[in-house]
Each structure stands twice: as structure tokens, then as C-alpha cells.
């Protein structure tokens, strides 16, 4: 099949998932055309079946806001016409679903029928999309898509609750390449981070308010008071300067490292003991799934789609939002009981295998086949 994939190219989960999906489909022999404004972060190297088309948005003194959506629709039309693309799969509704609708209408006038599949990822529904500034366009373009998928049951339910949906939403869970993430730790790396065998706690996100990164710091401080530990932060975003300040002022400032944006998460996960995700909302929590694939138990909140992935008292623990006390207690339970910890690590891998790339990607292929 010849598939066009539209996504955000940044470190956010939707872009990561879309890129990994494109790579997996290309490995299965499909031709994949990425359409976005920058090379996606997880897309590097050469692959015979992968093509990257950059959306250029010319500036003009009249524009306070260059019209990205118009440029995106025009690029979609151009890529489809010149590469025999048979289907557009857009990730994150805003503005990808409405831009795809426009491209579809333009092509229809030329007698070309191009099916559009929209995958909802989270904030496009629960935060941004619900805002009345966007909601009429999001509702219309979801309903005009040939198929809509959501990455968890919770996100599907939230969409029905908040939008006037006229069509069904299929749940296709996010996936992880377990083989790639279940790696042996690099001893030298571990030694640098925890020279005296301290435990390593990890958090990775885009440092937005919804991630409650200050809770990560507070959980860590309570843990390291009892069991000497180190805290690693991966990612970047608006809350990072405040969090860095908070860490600098804490008694454990020498035990906290900010690694910034990292493409090779598997190497960092391989040396980590626990993954901390205290978010206010997660439609899915792809970062938690990647941790589980690396046999890292997850200490998370119990909101959104997280309970569909992180099974409480099996491969991690779930707590109420903001309950730092409970999250630190759960972390200490695992770190102080080798037997339980080993069992949770094994369970984390078993749980991740349910979301393995080889199980989920065929579900997208089946969906594509219905429309091509
Ligand atoms: O919140 C983020 O990290 C970014 C955001 C995105 O759209 O890239 O992530 C959303 O999509 C991910 C992939 O499907 C999910 O794993 C995240 O849970 C979801 N984020 C939220 O719902 C807050």
C-alpha cells in the first residue's frame, strides 16, 4: 500500500507513535510518505520505502499567523497526486483532520477519491480540541473522516462525551517494539549515573503542566530519604526551568540530572529502576509502555487510559492525582523488596507484550484495507 502519514514531528507521543508506525509499515513493504513541517525526531537513516515531504509555509509581511493548515492541505494534494498515495492517515486531530478534509475535497473535484483515517491521541480531544475555538472544526472533520481511531478506551469515551460524534471510533492501542526496548544495560553508563549502586528513577515528558513534574521531584525526595537514589529527567518543555529551580533548591540537587531530549530512550530505560508518571491526564501514556517493555515498573496516577496499561499491584502502581505520599510509598515498596521488584519487572514485560508492535500494527493494516 502507499500511505501518507501526517503528524507532529516533535518528541510528543503522537509524533513518536506515527513515526514508529510508518517505519513498521515500511519494514513490511508498504510505501510510507511522511508529510510534516520537520523531519520527525524518530525518523533517521535511509529506508527504501520511506519518503519525507516537508510542508513549507512561506512568510509574507501581511501574515501575523502564516497559514500552516493551508500549506499542509496543498502539500497533501501535491504528495498524493505525484506518488499515487492511496490513503491519508492523520495523527492528532488539530489541524491535521481538517487539512485532510480540504485535500480530500480538492482531489474529489479531480475525480480522485482519497480515504482519510484520523487517529486521536489525547490533548487534541481532552484539552485543545474541546475549546470552543476549535471544537466545531474538530467535530466536523472527525465526522468527515472515513474512520476515526482512538489510542485507548478512555479516549474513545471522552470523545463521545465531549463531541457530537456521528460515527464509531475504533480503539487501536499504541504499541511498542518490545524487542528493541528490552535491552541489557550499558554498565559504564549505569556507573556514571549511580556510582554507588543508587536506585535510578526516571521521568520522561514534554514538561507541560498536565505532567505534574513537580510531583516527580517530591516523590523522588521522599524515596531518596529512605533509599539512596538518583533521578533522571528526559525531555524539555515550558515547566522545565521552574522544575530545575525546584531541584536546585532541594537537598538532593546533586542526585538529579536533566538529560534533555533523547532519541535513544531504550539505553536510558535499560539502566532505570522505576518510571514515574504522575500526570493529571494521559489518554494512554506511551512513555510508560516503553518503560514496561524495558522491564521498568511504573508508578503512575490512575487517570485516563493509564489503568488500561499499568495494572495496579502487578507491573506498577496507580495513585490518585497529586497523592505524592502514596506514590512514594509504592516506589519504596518495590525498591525495598527484591523479590517483589523482580516479579514486577517480569510482569511489566509480560504486560508490554500485549501491546507489541507485531500485534498492533496489523490492526492498522486491516483498517487501511477496508478503504483501499
Ligand atoms: O502529552 C504528551 O506527551 C503529548 C501528546 C501528543 O499528542 O503527542 O501525547 C498524547 O498522545 C500520546 C500518544 O498516543 C499518549 O501516549 C499520551 O498519553 C497523550 N497525552 C495526553 O493525553 C496528555
Short mmCIF file of C-alpha atoms and ligand atoms in Angstrom, two decimals:
data_model
loop_
_atom_site.label_atom_id
_atom_site.label_comp_id
_atom_site.label_asym_id
_atom_site.label_seq_id
_atom_site.Cartn_x
_atom_site.Cartn_y
_atom_site.Cartn_z
CA UNK A 1 0.00 0.00 0.00
CA UNK A 2 1.02 3.63 -0.48
CA UNK A 3 0.18 5.51 2.70
CA UNK A 4 0.52 9.19 3.60
CA UNK A 5 1.19 9.78 7.30
CA UNK A 6 0.64 13.25 8.74
CA UNK A 7 1.90 14.00 12.25
CA UNK A 8 3.72 16.41 14.51
CA UNK A 9 7.44 15.78 14.10
CA UNK A 10 8.34 16.60 17.70
CA UNK A 11 9.02 14.47 20.78
CA UNK A 12 5.31 14.22 21.75
CA UNK A 13 3.78 10.76 21.92
CA UNK A 14 1.57 11.21 18.86
CA UNK A 15 4.53 12.03 16.61
CA UNK A 16 6.58 9.18 18.06
CA UNK A 17 3.76 6.70 17.53
CA UNK A 18 3.06 7.91 13.98
CA UNK A 19 6.74 7.67 13.07
CA UNK A 20 7.15 4.20 14.58
CA UNK A 21 4.00 3.09 12.75
CA UNK A 22 5.36 4.39 9.44
CA UNK A 23 8.69 2.65 9.99
CA UNK A 24 6.98 -0.63 10.90
CA UNK A 25 4.73 -0.45 7.83
CA UNK A 26 7.73 0.32 5.61
CA UNK A 27 9.51 -2.74 7.02
CA UNK A 28 6.50 -4.76 5.92
CA UNK A 29 6.92 -3.50 2.35
CA UNK A 30 4.46 -0.59 2.24
CA UNK A 31 5.49 2.80 0.87
CA UNK A 32 5.21 5.49 3.52
CA UNK A 33 5.06 9.20 2.81
CA UNK A 34 5.53 11.36 5.91
CA UNK A 35 4.05 14.82 5.50
CA UNK A 36 5.01 17.32 8.18
CA UNK A 37 6.96 20.54 8.77
CA UNK A 38 10.19 18.99 10.05
CA UNK A 39 11.99 15.66 9.93
CA UNK A 40 10.25 13.58 12.67
CA UNK A 41 12.60 13.01 15.61
CA UNK A 42 12.42 9.24 15.44
CA UNK A 43 12.95 9.20 11.68
CA UNK A 44 16.61 8.91 10.82
CA UNK A 45 18.72 6.93 8.38
CA UNK A 46 17.74 5.69 4.95
CA UNK A 47 14.86 3.37 4.21
CA UNK A 48 13.98 2.43 0.65
CA UNK A 49 10.22 2.66 1.32
CA UNK A 50 10.13 5.85 3.38
CA UNK A 51 9.67 9.29 1.88
CA UNK A 52 9.66 12.58 3.74
CA UNK A 53 7.79 15.58 2.36
CA UNK A 54 8.30 18.86 4.15
CA UNK A 55 5.48 21.34 4.45
CA UNK A 56 6.86 24.79 3.71
CA UNK A 57 4.97 27.82 4.93
CA UNK A 58 6.14 30.91 3.06
CA UNK A 59 6.04 34.04 5.15
CA UNK A 60 4.56 37.26 3.90
CA UNK A 61 4.56 40.62 5.73
CA UNK A 62 0.75 40.63 5.74
CA UNK A 63 0.57 37.46 7.83
CA UNK A 64 0.76 37.71 11.59
CA UNK A 65 -0.04 33.99 11.53
CA UNK A 66 1.31 32.10 8.49
CA UNK A 67 -1.48 29.76 7.29
CA UNK A 68 0.09 26.35 8.08
CA UNK A 69 -3.14 24.43 7.55
CA UNK A 70 -3.50 25.75 4.00
CA UNK A 71 0.11 24.87 3.21
CA UNK A 72 -0.43 21.41 4.72
CA UNK A 73 -3.54 20.72 2.60
CA UNK A 74 -1.74 21.87 -0.55
CA UNK A 75 1.25 19.65 0.28
CA UNK A 76 -1.09 16.70 0.87
CA UNK A 77 -2.66 17.24 -2.56
CA UNK A 78 0.75 17.50 -4.21
CA UNK A 79 2.15 14.38 -2.49
CA UNK A 80 -0.96 12.32 -3.26
CA UNK A 81 -1.01 13.33 -6.93
CA UNK A 82 2.68 12.70 -7.50
CA UNK A 83 3.16 9.49 -5.50
CA UNK A 84 -0.06 7.52 -6.02
CA UNK A 85 -0.79 7.73 -2.31
CA UNK A 86 -3.91 5.65 -1.64
CA UNK A 87 -4.84 6.71 1.89
CA UNK A 88 -4.08 9.51 4.34
CA UNK A 89 -3.58 8.60 7.99
CA UNK A 90 -3.51 11.73 10.14
CA UNK A 91 -2.34 11.68 13.75
CA UNK A 92 -3.69 14.32 16.16
CA UNK A 93 -6.90 15.94 15.00
CA UNK A 94 -5.76 19.59 15.06
CA UNK A 95 -5.20 20.77 12.36
CA UNK A 96 -4.46 17.52 10.56
CA UNK A 97 -8.02 16.19 10.23
CA UNK A 98 -9.43 19.42 8.80
CA UNK A 99 -6.44 19.89 6.48
CA UNK A 100 -7.01 16.33 5.22
CA UNK A 101 -10.71 17.08 4.67
CA UNK A 102 -9.74 20.05 2.49
CA UNK A 103 -7.24 17.94 0.50
CA UNK A 104 -9.86 15.25 0.05
CA UNK A 105 -12.36 17.77 -1.37
CA UNK A 106 -9.79 19.24 -3.76
CA UNK A 107 -8.92 15.79 -5.07
CA UNK A 108 -12.59 14.77 -5.34
CA UNK A 109 -13.06 17.61 -7.86
CA UNK A 110 -10.38 15.91 -9.95
CA UNK A 111 -12.12 12.53 -9.68
CA UNK A 112 -9.64 11.16 -7.11
CA UNK A 113 -11.02 9.52 -4.01
CA UNK A 114 -8.66 9.58 -1.05
CA UNK A 115 -9.77 7.95 2.21
CA UNK A 116 -8.80 9.72 5.45
CA UNK A 117 -8.21 8.00 8.77
CA UNK A 118 -7.90 10.20 11.85
CA UNK A 119 -6.18 8.87 14.97
CA UNK A 120 -7.00 10.77 18.16
CA UNK A 121 -4.13 10.92 20.64
CA UNK A 122 -5.29 12.82 23.69
CA UNK A 123 -4.99 16.54 24.11
CA UNK A 124 -6.47 17.05 20.62
CA UNK A 125 -9.70 15.94 22.34
CA UNK A 126 -9.38 16.41 26.07
CA UNK A 127 -7.67 19.80 26.21
CA UNK A 128 -7.20 21.72 22.98
CA UNK A 129 -9.96 20.25 20.82
CA UNK A 130 -12.69 20.80 23.40
CA UNK A 131 -12.01 24.51 23.49
CA UNK A 132 -14.79 26.29 21.61
CA UNK A 133 -12.18 28.00 19.43
CA UNK A 134 -11.50 24.64 17.79
CA UNK A 135 -14.36 22.31 18.63
CA UNK A 136 -16.71 22.95 15.63
CA UNK A 137 -13.87 22.26 13.17
CA UNK A 138 -12.63 19.23 15.13
CA UNK A 139 -16.15 17.77 15.36
CA UNK A 140 -16.82 18.31 11.67
CA UNK A 141 -13.51 16.91 10.47
CA UNK A 142 -13.69 13.84 12.73
CA UNK A 143 -17.16 13.08 11.40
CA UNK A 144 -15.97 13.60 7.81
CA UNK A 145 -13.04 11.18 8.24
CA UNK A 146 -13.59 7.76 6.73
CA UNK A 147 -12.55 6.20 10.03
CA UNK A 148 -11.61 7.52 13.45
CA UNK A 149 -9.41 5.61 15.87
CA UNK A 150 -8.50 6.37 19.49
CA UNK A 151 -5.46 5.10 21.37
CA UNK A 152 -7.43 3.90 24.41
CA UNK A 153 -10.97 3.11 25.50
CA UNK A 154 -10.83 6.10 27.81
CA UNK A 155 -10.04 8.45 24.93
CA UNK A 156 -12.85 6.95 22.85
CA UNK A 157 -15.30 7.53 25.75
CA UNK A 158 -14.02 11.07 26.31
CA UNK A 159 -14.56 11.84 22.62
CA UNK A 160 -18.15 10.61 22.70
CA UNK A 161 -18.72 12.58 25.90
CA UNK A 162 -17.36 15.86 24.57
CA UNK A 163 -18.20 15.89 20.86
CA UNK A 164 -21.28 15.18 18.76
CA UNK A 165 -19.90 12.11 17.09
CA UNK A 166 -21.86 10.65 14.21
CA UNK A 167 -19.55 7.75 13.61
CA UNK A 168 -17.98 4.95 15.54
CA UNK A 169 -14.49 5.20 17.00
CA UNK A 170 -12.29 2.13 16.84
CA UNK A 171 -9.79 1.65 19.66
CA UNK A 172 -6.35 0.72 18.37
CA UNK A 173 -3.94 0.84 21.27
CA UNK A 174 -0.50 2.38 20.97
CA UNK A 175 2.32 -0.10 20.62
CA UNK A 176 5.96 -0.68 21.47
CA UNK A 177 8.68 -2.69 19.81
CA UNK A 178 9.40 -4.90 22.82
CA UNK A 179 12.46 -6.48 21.17
CA UNK A 180 14.08 -3.08 20.79
CA UNK A 181 13.30 -1.80 24.29
CA UNK A 182 14.08 -4.95 26.25
CA UNK A 183 17.84 -4.27 26.24
CA UNK A 184 20.73 -5.14 28.50
CA UNK A 185 22.00 -2.11 30.50
CA UNK A 186 25.24 -0.47 29.45
CA UNK A 187 27.30 -0.94 32.65
CA UNK A 188 29.55 2.06 32.03
CA UNK A 189 26.50 4.33 31.70
CA UNK A 190 24.97 2.95 34.89
CA UNK A 191 28.25 3.51 36.76
CA UNK A 192 28.37 7.15 35.73
CA UNK A 193 24.82 7.80 36.88
CA UNK A 194 24.79 5.77 40.08
CA UNK A 195 28.44 5.22 41.09
CA UNK A 196 27.48 3.65 44.42
CA UNK A 197 24.68 1.49 43.12
CA UNK A 198 21.95 4.02 43.93
CA UNK A 199 18.50 3.26 42.50
CA UNK A 200 17.58 5.19 39.34
CA UNK A 201 14.17 6.84 38.99
CA UNK A 202 13.20 8.18 35.57
CA UNK A 203 10.65 10.62 34.21
CA UNK A 204 10.27 11.48 30.52
CA UNK A 205 7.80 14.00 29.16
CA UNK A 206 7.32 17.29 27.37
CA UNK A 207 7.29 19.15 30.71
CA UNK A 208 3.80 20.54 30.34
CA UNK A 209 1.53 21.38 33.28
CA UNK A 210 -0.56 18.27 32.64
CA UNK A 211 2.51 16.13 33.50
CA UNK A 212 2.79 17.48 37.10
CA UNK A 213 6.57 17.19 37.03
CA UNK A 214 6.85 18.78 40.49
CA UNK A 215 5.19 15.63 41.85
CA UNK A 216 8.06 13.63 40.34
CA UNK A 217 10.54 15.70 42.31
CA UNK A 218 8.56 15.35 45.54
CA UNK A 219 8.21 11.58 45.11
CA UNK A 220 11.94 11.33 44.48
CA UNK A 221 12.83 13.38 47.56
CA UNK A 222 10.73 11.09 49.76
CA UNK A 223 12.24 7.97 48.18
CA UNK A 224 15.86 9.06 48.39
CA UNK A 225 15.45 9.95 52.09
CA UNK A 226 14.90 6.21 52.69
CA UNK A 227 16.83 4.54 49.84
CA UNK A 228 19.71 6.42 48.17
CA UNK A 229 18.58 7.13 44.61
CA UNK A 230 19.19 9.22 41.53
CA UNK A 231 16.59 10.98 39.40
CA UNK A 232 16.85 11.31 35.62
CA UNK A 233 14.71 13.67 33.60
CA UNK A 234 14.33 13.23 29.85
CA UNK A 235 12.61 15.80 27.64
CA UNK A 236 12.04 19.50 27.64
CA UNK A 237 9.16 21.95 27.77
CA UNK A 238 7.68 25.02 29.40
CA UNK A 239 7.77 23.76 33.00
CA UNK A 240 11.42 22.74 32.91
CA UNK A 241 13.03 26.00 34.16
CA UNK A 242 10.77 26.02 37.25
CA UNK A 243 11.47 22.36 37.93
CA UNK A 244 15.22 22.89 37.57
CA UNK A 245 14.97 25.68 40.13
CA UNK A 246 12.97 23.45 42.47
CA UNK A 247 15.64 20.72 42.17
CA UNK A 248 18.49 23.18 42.69
CA UNK A 249 16.93 24.31 45.95
CA UNK A 250 16.37 20.76 47.24
CA UNK A 251 18.73 18.79 49.50
CA UNK A 252 19.20 16.21 46.68
CA UNK A 253 20.23 18.61 43.90
CA UNK A 254 23.40 16.61 43.21
CA UNK A 255 21.35 13.49 42.58
CA UNK A 256 19.17 14.88 39.80
CA UNK A 257 20.15 15.10 36.13
CA UNK A 258 18.36 16.69 33.21
CA UNK A 259 19.27 14.83 30.03
CA UNK A 260 17.17 16.95 27.65
CA UNK A 261 15.58 15.50 24.54
CA UNK A 262 16.80 11.99 23.81
CA UNK A 263 16.05 9.78 20.82
CA UNK A 264 17.59 6.57 22.25
CA UNK A 265 15.22 6.05 25.15
CA UNK A 266 15.97 2.34 25.26
CA UNK A 267 19.52 2.93 26.59
CA UNK A 268 18.25 5.18 29.38
CA UNK A 269 15.40 2.83 30.30
CA UNK A 270 17.82 -0.10 30.42
CA UNK A 271 19.62 1.43 33.42
CA UNK A 272 16.48 2.69 35.18
CA UNK A 273 14.66 1.05 38.09
CA UNK A 274 11.34 2.91 38.19
CA UNK A 275 9.41 5.15 35.81
CA UNK A 276 7.40 7.95 37.45
CA UNK A 277 4.37 9.37 35.61
CA UNK A 278 2.17 11.48 37.92
CA UNK A 279 0.14 13.13 35.11
CA UNK A 280 -3.15 14.85 35.61
CA UNK A 281 -4.34 13.10 32.45
CA UNK A 282 -2.88 10.64 29.93
CA UNK A 283 -5.00 9.21 27.15
CA UNK A 284 -2.54 6.31 27.02
CA UNK A 285 0.96 7.01 28.36
CA UNK A 286 3.25 5.74 25.62
CA UNK A 287 6.34 6.60 27.69
CA UNK A 288 5.05 4.25 30.43
CA UNK A 289 4.56 1.44 27.92
CA UNK A 290 8.11 1.87 26.63
CA UNK A 291 9.32 1.67 30.24
CA UNK A 292 7.42 -1.57 30.80
CA UNK A 293 8.94 -3.06 27.66
CA UNK A 294 12.32 -2.32 29.25
CA UNK A 295 11.15 -4.13 32.42
CA UNK A 296 10.84 -0.91 34.36
CA UNK A 297 7.79 -0.88 36.69
CA UNK A 298 5.65 2.26 36.52
CA UNK A 299 4.50 4.46 39.40
CA UNK A 300 1.68 6.49 37.88
CA UNK A 301 -1.65 8.15 38.51
CA UNK A 302 -4.91 6.33 37.84
CA UNK A 303 -6.36 8.74 35.27
CA UNK A 304 -7.37 8.50 31.60
CA UNK A 305 -6.07 5.44 29.81
CA UNK A 306 -3.30 4.71 32.32
CA UNK A 307 -5.22 1.90 34.11
CA UNK A 308 -5.63 0.19 30.72
CA UNK A 309 -1.84 -0.13 30.52
CA UNK A 310 -0.39 -0.03 34.01
CA UNK A 311 -2.06 -2.78 36.04
CA UNK A 312 -2.13 -1.83 39.71
CA UNK A 313 -0.08 -4.03 42.04
CA UNK A 314 1.08 -6.18 39.11
CA UNK A 315 3.54 -4.29 36.93
CA UNK A 316 3.39 -0.98 38.77
CA UNK A 317 1.11 1.06 41.00
CA UNK A 318 -1.68 3.58 40.43
CA UNK A 319 -2.42 6.51 42.74
CA UNK A 320 -4.80 9.46 42.78
CA UNK A 321 -3.58 12.63 41.08
CA UNK A 322 -1.36 14.60 43.46
CA UNK A 323 -1.05 11.80 46.03
CA UNK A 324 2.71 12.10 46.37
CA UNK A 325 2.59 10.22 49.67
CA UNK A 326 1.06 7.14 48.06
CA UNK A 327 3.34 7.25 45.01
CA UNK A 328 6.47 7.41 47.20
CA UNK A 329 5.15 4.63 49.43
CA UNK A 330 4.59 2.47 46.33
CA UNK A 331 8.06 3.24 44.97
CA UNK A 332 9.62 2.32 48.32
CA UNK A 333 7.59 -0.91 48.49
CA UNK A 334 9.22 -2.04 45.27
CA UNK A 335 12.72 -0.77 45.92
CA UNK A 336 12.89 -2.37 49.36
CA UNK A 337 11.65 -5.81 48.39
CA UNK A 338 13.92 -7.53 45.86
CA UNK A 339 11.55 -10.45 45.30
CA UNK A 340 8.51 -8.25 44.63
CA UNK A 341 10.60 -5.93 42.47
CA UNK A 342 11.85 -8.83 40.31
CA UNK A 343 8.28 -10.09 39.93
CA UNK A 344 7.00 -6.64 38.88
CA UNK A 345 9.81 -6.33 36.33
CA UNK A 346 8.81 -9.64 34.79
CA UNK A 347 5.14 -8.63 34.83
CA UNK A 348 5.95 -5.28 33.19
CA UNK A 349 7.49 -7.11 30.25
CA UNK A 350 4.53 -9.50 30.03
CA UNK A 351 2.12 -6.55 30.05
CA UNK A 352 4.13 -4.67 27.38
CA UNK A 353 4.00 -7.74 25.16
CA UNK A 354 0.22 -7.33 24.95
CA UNK A 355 0.92 -4.04 23.14
CA UNK A 356 3.74 -5.33 20.99
CA UNK A 357 4.30 -3.82 17.56
CA UNK A 358 3.60 -7.20 15.93
CA UNK A 359 0.12 -7.35 17.47
CA UNK A 360 -0.99 -3.76 16.91
CA UNK A 361 0.41 -2.76 13.50
CA UNK A 362 -1.66 -5.44 11.67
CA UNK A 363 -4.78 -3.80 13.15
CA UNK A 364 -3.93 -0.61 11.25
CA UNK A 365 -3.21 -2.60 8.09
CA UNK A 366 -6.64 -4.26 8.36
CA UNK A 367 -8.27 -0.88 8.76
CA UNK A 368 -6.44 0.53 5.71
CA UNK A 369 -7.54 -2.48 3.62
CA UNK A 370 -11.20 -1.65 4.32
CA UNK A 371 -10.78 1.64 2.47
CA UNK A 372 -8.23 0.91 -0.24
O1 LIG B 1 1.17 14.62 26.30
C1 LIG B 1 2.09 14.32 25.53
O2 LIG B 1 3.11 13.77 25.88
C2 LIG B 1 1.98 14.66 24.09
C3 LIG B 1 0.77 14.08 23.47
C4 LIG B 1 0.86 14.11 21.97
O3 LIG B 1 -0.17 14.31 21.38
O4 LIG B 1 1.90 13.91 21.35
O5 LIG B 1 0.61 12.74 23.94
C5 LIG B 1 -0.67 12.14 23.79
O6 LIG B 1 -0.53 11.09 22.83
C6 LIG B 1 0.32 10.01 23.25
C7 LIG B 1 0.41 9.00 22.09
O7 LIG B 1 -0.82 8.49 21.75
C8 LIG B 1 -0.24 9.37 24.52
O8 LIG B 1 0.58 8.32 24.93
C9 LIG B 1 -0.30 10.45 25.63
O9 LIG B 1 -0.90 9.87 26.77
C10 LIG B 1 -1.14 11.62 25.16
N1 LIG B 1 -1.05 12.71 26.14
C11 LIG B 1 -2.10 13.09 26.87
O10 LIG B 1 -3.20 12.58 26.79
C12 LIG B 1 -1.85 14.19 27.85
#
